[in-house]
Coordinates of C-alpha atoms in Angstrom, one line a residue:
X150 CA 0.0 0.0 0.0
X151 CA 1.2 3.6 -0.9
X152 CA 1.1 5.7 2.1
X153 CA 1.9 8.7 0.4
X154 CA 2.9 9.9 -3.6
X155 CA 6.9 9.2 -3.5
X156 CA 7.7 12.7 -3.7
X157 CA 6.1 12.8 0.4
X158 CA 7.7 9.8 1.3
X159 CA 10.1 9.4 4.1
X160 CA 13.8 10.5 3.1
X161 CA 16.3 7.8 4.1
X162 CA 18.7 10.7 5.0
X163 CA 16.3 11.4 7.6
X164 CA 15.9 8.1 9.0
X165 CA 20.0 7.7 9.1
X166 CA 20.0 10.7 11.0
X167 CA 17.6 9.1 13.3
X168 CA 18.8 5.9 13.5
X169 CA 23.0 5.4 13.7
X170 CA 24.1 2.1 11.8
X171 CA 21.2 2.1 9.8
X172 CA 22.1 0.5 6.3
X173 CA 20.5 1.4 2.9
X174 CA 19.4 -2.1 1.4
X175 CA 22.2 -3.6 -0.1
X176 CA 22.4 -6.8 -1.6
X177 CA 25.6 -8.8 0.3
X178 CA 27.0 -11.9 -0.6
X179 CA 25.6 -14.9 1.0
X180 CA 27.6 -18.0 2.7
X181 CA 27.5 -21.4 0.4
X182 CA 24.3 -23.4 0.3
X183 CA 22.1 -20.8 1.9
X184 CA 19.5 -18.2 -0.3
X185 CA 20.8 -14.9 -1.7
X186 CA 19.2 -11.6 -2.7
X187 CA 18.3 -10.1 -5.7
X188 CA 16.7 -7.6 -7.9
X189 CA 13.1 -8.2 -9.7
X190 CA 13.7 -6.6 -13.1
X191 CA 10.4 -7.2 -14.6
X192 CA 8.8 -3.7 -16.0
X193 CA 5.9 -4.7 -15.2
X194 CA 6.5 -5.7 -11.3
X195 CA 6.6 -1.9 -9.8
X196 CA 4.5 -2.8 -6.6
X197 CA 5.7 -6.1 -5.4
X198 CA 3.9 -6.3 -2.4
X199 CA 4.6 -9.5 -1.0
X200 CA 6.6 -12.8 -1.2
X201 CA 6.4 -16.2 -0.7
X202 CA 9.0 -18.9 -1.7
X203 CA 8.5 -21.6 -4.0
X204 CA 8.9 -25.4 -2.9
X205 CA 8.5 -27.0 -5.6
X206 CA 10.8 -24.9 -8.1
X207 CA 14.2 -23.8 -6.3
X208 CA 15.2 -20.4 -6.2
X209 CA 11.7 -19.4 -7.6
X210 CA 10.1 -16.1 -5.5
X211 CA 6.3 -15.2 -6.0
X212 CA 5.0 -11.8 -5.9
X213 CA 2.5 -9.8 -7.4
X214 CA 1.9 -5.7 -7.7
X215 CA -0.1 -3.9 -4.9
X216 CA -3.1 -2.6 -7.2
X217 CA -4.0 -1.0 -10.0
X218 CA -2.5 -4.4 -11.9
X219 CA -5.1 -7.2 -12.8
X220 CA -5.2 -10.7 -11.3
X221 CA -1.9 -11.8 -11.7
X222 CA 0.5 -13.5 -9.7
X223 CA 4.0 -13.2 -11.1
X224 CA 7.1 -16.0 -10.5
X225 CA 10.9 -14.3 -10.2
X226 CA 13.7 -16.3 -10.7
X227 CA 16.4 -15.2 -7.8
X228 CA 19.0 -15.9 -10.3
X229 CA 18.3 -14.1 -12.5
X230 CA 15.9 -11.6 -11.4
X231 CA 13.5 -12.6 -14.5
X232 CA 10.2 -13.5 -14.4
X233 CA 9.6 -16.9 -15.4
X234 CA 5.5 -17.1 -15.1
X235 CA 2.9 -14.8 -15.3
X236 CA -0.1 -16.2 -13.9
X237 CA -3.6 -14.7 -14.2
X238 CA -6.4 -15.6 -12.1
X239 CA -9.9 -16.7 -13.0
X240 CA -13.2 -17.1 -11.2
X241 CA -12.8 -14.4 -8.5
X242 CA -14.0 -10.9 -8.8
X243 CA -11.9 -7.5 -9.9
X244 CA -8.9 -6.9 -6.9
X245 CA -8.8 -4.2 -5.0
X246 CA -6.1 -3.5 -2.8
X247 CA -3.6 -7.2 -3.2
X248 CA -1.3 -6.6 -0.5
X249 CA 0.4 -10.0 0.6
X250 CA 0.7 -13.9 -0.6
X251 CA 2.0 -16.9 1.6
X252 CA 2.2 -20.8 0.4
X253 CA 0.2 -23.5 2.7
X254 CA 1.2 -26.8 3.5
X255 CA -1.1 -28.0 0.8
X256 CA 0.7 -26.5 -2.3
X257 CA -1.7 -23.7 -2.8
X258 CA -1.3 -20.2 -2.6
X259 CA -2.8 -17.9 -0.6
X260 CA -3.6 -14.5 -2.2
X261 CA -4.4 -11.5 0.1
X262 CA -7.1 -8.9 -1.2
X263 CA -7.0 -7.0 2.4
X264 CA -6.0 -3.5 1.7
X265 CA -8.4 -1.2 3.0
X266 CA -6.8 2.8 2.4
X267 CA -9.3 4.3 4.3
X268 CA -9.1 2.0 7.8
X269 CA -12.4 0.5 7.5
X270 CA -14.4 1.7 4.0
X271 CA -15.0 -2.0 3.5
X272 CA -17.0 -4.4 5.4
X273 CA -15.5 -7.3 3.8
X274 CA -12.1 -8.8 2.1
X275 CA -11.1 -11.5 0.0
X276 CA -8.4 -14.1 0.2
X277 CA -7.5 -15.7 -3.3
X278 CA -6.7 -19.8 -3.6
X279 CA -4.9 -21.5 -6.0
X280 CA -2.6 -24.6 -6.9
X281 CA 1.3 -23.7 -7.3
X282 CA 1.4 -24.4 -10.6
X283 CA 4.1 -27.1 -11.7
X284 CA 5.0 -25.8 -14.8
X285 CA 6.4 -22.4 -14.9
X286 CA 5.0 -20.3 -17.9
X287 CA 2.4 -17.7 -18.6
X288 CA -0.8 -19.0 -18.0
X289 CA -4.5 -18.9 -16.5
X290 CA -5.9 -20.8 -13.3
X291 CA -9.0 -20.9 -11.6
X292 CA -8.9 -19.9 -8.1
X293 CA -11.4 -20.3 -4.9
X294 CA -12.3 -16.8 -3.7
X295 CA -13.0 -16.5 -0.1
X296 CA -14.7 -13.4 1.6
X297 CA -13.1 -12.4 4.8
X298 CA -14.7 -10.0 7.6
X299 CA -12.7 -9.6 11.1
X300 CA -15.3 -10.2 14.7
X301 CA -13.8 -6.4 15.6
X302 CA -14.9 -4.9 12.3
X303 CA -13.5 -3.5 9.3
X304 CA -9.5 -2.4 9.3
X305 CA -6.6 -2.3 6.6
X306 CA -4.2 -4.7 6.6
X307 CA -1.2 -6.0 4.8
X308 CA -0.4 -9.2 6.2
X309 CA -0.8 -12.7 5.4
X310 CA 0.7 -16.1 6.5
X311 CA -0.5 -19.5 6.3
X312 CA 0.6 -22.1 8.7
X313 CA 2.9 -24.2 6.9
X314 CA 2.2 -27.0 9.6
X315 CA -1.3 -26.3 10.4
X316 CA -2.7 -24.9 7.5
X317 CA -4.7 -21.6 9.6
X318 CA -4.7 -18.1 7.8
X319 CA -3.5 -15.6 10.2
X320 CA -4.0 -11.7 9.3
X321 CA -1.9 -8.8 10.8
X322 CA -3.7 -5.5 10.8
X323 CA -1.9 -2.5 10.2
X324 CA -2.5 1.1 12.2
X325 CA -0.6 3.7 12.8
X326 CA -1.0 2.9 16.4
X327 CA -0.3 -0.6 16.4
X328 CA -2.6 -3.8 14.9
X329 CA -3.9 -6.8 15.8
X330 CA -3.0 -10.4 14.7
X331 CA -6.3 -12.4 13.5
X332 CA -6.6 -16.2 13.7
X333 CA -9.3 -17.5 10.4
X334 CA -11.3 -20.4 10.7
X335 CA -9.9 -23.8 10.7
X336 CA -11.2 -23.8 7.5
X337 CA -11.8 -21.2 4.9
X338 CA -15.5 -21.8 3.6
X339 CA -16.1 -20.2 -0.2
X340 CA -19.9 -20.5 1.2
X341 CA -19.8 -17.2 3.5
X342 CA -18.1 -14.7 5.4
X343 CA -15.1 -16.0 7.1
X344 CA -14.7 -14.0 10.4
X345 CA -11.3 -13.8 11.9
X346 CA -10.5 -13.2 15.6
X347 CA -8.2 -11.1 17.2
X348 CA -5.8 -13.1 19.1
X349 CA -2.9 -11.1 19.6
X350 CA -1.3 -7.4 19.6
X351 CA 1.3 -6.5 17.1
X352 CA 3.2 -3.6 16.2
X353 CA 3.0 -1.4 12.6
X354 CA 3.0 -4.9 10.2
X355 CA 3.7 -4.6 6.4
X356 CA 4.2 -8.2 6.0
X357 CA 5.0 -11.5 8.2
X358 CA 5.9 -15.4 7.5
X359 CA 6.4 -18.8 9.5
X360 CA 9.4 -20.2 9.4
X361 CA 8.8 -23.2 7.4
X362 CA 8.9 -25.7 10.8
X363 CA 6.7 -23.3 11.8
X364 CA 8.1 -22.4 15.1
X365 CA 8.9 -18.8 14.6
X366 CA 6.8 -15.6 13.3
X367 CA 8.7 -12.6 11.7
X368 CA 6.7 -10.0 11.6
X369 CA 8.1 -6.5 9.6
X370 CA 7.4 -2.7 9.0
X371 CA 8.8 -0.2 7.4
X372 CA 11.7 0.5 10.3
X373 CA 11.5 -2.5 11.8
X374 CA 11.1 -6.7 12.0
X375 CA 10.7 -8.9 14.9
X376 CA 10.7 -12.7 15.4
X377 CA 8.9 -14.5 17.8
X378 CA 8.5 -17.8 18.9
X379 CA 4.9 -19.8 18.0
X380 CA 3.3 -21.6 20.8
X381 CA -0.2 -22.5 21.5
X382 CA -1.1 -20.5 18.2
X383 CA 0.2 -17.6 19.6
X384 CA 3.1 -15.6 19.1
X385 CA 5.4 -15.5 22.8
X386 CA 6.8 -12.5 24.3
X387 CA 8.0 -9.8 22.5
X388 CA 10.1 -11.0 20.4
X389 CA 14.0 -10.3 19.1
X390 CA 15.1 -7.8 16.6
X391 CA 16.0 -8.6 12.5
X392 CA 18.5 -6.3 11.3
X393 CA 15.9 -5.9 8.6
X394 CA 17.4 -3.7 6.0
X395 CA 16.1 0.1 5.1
X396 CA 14.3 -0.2 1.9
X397 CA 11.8 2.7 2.0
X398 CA 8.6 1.3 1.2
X399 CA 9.4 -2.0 2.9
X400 CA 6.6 -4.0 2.0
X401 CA 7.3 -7.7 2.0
X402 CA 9.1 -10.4 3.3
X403 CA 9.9 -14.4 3.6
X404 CA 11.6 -17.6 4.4
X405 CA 13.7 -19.0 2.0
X406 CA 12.7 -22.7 1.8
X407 CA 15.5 -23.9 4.0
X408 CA 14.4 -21.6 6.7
X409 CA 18.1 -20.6 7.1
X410 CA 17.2 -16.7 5.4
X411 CA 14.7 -14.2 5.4
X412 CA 13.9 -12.6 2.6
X413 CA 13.1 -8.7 2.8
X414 CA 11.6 -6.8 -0.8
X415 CA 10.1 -3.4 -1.2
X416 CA 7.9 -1.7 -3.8
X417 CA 9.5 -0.1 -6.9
X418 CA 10.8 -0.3 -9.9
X419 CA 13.7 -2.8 -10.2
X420 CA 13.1 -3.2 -6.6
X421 CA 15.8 -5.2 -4.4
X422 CA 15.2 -8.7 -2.7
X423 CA 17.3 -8.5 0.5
X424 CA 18.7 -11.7 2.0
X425 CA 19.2 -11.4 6.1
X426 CA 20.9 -14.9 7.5
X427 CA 18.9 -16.1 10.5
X428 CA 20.7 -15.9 13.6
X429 CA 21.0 -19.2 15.5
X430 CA 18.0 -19.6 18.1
X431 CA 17.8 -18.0 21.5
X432 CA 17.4 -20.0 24.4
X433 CA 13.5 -20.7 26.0
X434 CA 12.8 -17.9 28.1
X435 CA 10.2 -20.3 30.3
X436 CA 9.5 -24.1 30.5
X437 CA 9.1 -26.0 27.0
X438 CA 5.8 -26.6 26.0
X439 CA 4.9 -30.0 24.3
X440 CA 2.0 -31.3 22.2
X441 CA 1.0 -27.7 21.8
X442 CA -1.6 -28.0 18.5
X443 CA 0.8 -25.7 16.5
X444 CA 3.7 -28.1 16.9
X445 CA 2.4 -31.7 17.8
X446 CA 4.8 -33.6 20.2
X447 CA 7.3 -31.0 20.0
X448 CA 9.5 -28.8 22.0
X449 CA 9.3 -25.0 20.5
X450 CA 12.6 -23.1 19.6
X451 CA 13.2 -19.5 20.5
X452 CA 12.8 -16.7 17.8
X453 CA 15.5 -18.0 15.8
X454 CA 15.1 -15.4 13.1
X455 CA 16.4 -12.5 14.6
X456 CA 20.3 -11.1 15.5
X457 CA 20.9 -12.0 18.9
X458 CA 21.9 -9.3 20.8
X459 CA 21.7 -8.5 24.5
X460 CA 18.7 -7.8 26.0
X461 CA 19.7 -4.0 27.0
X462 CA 21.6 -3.4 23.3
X463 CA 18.5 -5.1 21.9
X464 CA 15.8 -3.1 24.1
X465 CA 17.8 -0.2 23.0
X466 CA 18.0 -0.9 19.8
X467 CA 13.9 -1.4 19.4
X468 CA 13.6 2.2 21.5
X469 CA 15.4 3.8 18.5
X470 CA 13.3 2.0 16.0
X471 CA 10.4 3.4 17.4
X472 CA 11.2 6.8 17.8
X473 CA 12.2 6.6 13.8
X474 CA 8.5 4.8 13.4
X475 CA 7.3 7.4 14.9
X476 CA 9.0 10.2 13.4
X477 CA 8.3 9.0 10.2
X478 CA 4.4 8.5 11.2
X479 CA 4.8 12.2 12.1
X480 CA 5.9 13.1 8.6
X481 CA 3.4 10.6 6.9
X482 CA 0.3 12.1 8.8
X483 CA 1.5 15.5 8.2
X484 CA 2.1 15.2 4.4
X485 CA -1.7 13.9 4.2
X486 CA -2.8 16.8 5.9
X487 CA -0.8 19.2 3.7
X488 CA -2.2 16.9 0.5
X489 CA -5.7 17.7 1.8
X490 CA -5.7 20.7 2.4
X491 CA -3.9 21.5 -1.1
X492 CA -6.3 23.2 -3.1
X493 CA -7.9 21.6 -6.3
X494 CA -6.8 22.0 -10.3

């Protein structure tokens, strides 16, 4: 979602100035055998919004633009930054606001339609479904359509992940205030309105995904990314910072297959694909939990996607994120304000 034209958006000047040691995305070599970043070159991809990594063709990244675009759903190669698929969807109504796609456990993906501009114009959202194809080339699919409406009422979101264990749609809601995390059905029913539940707070979300053991959540904003351990069907604690790179409209991210990299992309023309390693896994903060319905007869893991750093450098760290979140909030509110007020042609 565009906050703002790009002429009003936040300056990364400003937010170096806020933030000391924070890095414009770059893309950085990565160690042998693990997934490394690249750049989608595709003309036609100038709002990738969101990300979700192939598992049945290696090194293959779909995305798909944030509106204004069609039903399509395009596959990158990361090796080449090329896409290799367009594919356009049938049987579902015109999109509205396609902010974020996530792969289940049954080969399908999941397509977001939960943008809502205006915080709550819309009484309902869709979810898109369809098989990951197994050829790659351009081509037409029908998909499952599933209308979506939260127990709280109406609210934008960005956010989409699908259990890669369980199979449960989660959604993360964005405000400028903070969101909520909402748990779907056990089931999505095309016959309907699926109502989702808040279960959890969360900060400012632009886009999360499970780990594919699906023990950890990464959740990520413009500023900032946390990753926090799954239990119960519940994120735990607070979390531990990613040293999520600056990308300026940071609007999606990842797991590479292997779960051993996350995978950060913004919107934008020959935007960049930003590989982060993930850091080895904190120790339990509290007793394991076993046979927990998330992760059947198993022990969870700590957040093992985030940089493990002290608790006080980390606390500090976050402190500084947020006052960046919330200068840049400052700046975004006060540009619509001057947009508003700017008088008409």
């Amino acid at each position: 979602m565009r906050l703002l034209p790009r002429s009003t958006a936040v300056p990364a000047a400003l937010v170096l100035a806020l933030l000391p040691g924070a890095a414009l995305a770059a893309e950085t070599p990565a160690a042998p055998g693990t997934a490394s970043g690249f750049t989608i070159t595709d003309p036609r991809i100038k709002e990738s919004s969101g990300l979700a990594a192939s598992r049945i063709h290696p090194g293959v990244y779909w995305t798909h633009n944030d509106s204004d675009d069609g039903p399509y759903v395009y596959a990158v190669d990361s090796a080449t930054g090329k896409t290799v698929a367009r594919v356009t969807l049938t049987g579902i109504g015109t999109p509205r606001d396609v902010e974020a796609i996530s792969l289940g456990p049954d080969g399908r993906l999941y397509v977001g339609d939960i943008g809502d501009n205006k915080d709550g114009t819309w009484d309902h959202v869709w979810i898109y479904r369809f098989q990951e194809p197994k050829e790659l080339r351009d081509q037409t699919v029908g998909a499952e359509q599933f209308t979506v409406g939260y127990a709280d009422g109406p609210r934008n979101a960005e956010a989409l992940m699908v259990h890669p264990v369980t199979g449960r749609v989660y959604i993360a809601s964005k405000n400028e205030q903070g969101g909520g995390l909402y748990e779907g059905p056990e089931r999505l029913s095309a016959d309907g309105r699926n109502v989702f539940r808040r279960v959890a707070e969360v900060p400012w979300v632009t886009d999360g995904a499970f780990s594919p053991d699906g023990t950890r959540l990464t959740l990520r904003g413009y500023f900032t990314a946390r990753t926090y351990a799954w239990r119960d069907g519940r994120p735990d604690g607070a979390g531990e910072r990613v040293d999520a790179p600056w990308q300026g409209q940071a609007e999606s991210v990842t797991y590479a297959p292997d779960g051993r990299t996350l995978m950060f992309g913004a919107e934008g023309a020959n935007s960049k694909v930003v590989a982060v390693p993930v850091a080895p896994a904190a120790a339990p903060s509290g007793p394991a939990r076993t046979g927990s319905p998330e992760q059947p007869g198993g022990t969870p893991t700590g957040a093992s996607g985030a940089q493990g750093a002290p608790a006080g450098q980390d606390s500090d760290s976050f402190a500084k994120g947020a006052l960046v979140l919330a200068a840049g909030t400052a700046l975004v509110l006060a540009g619509k304000r001057l947009l508003r007020r700017r008088p008409k042609a």
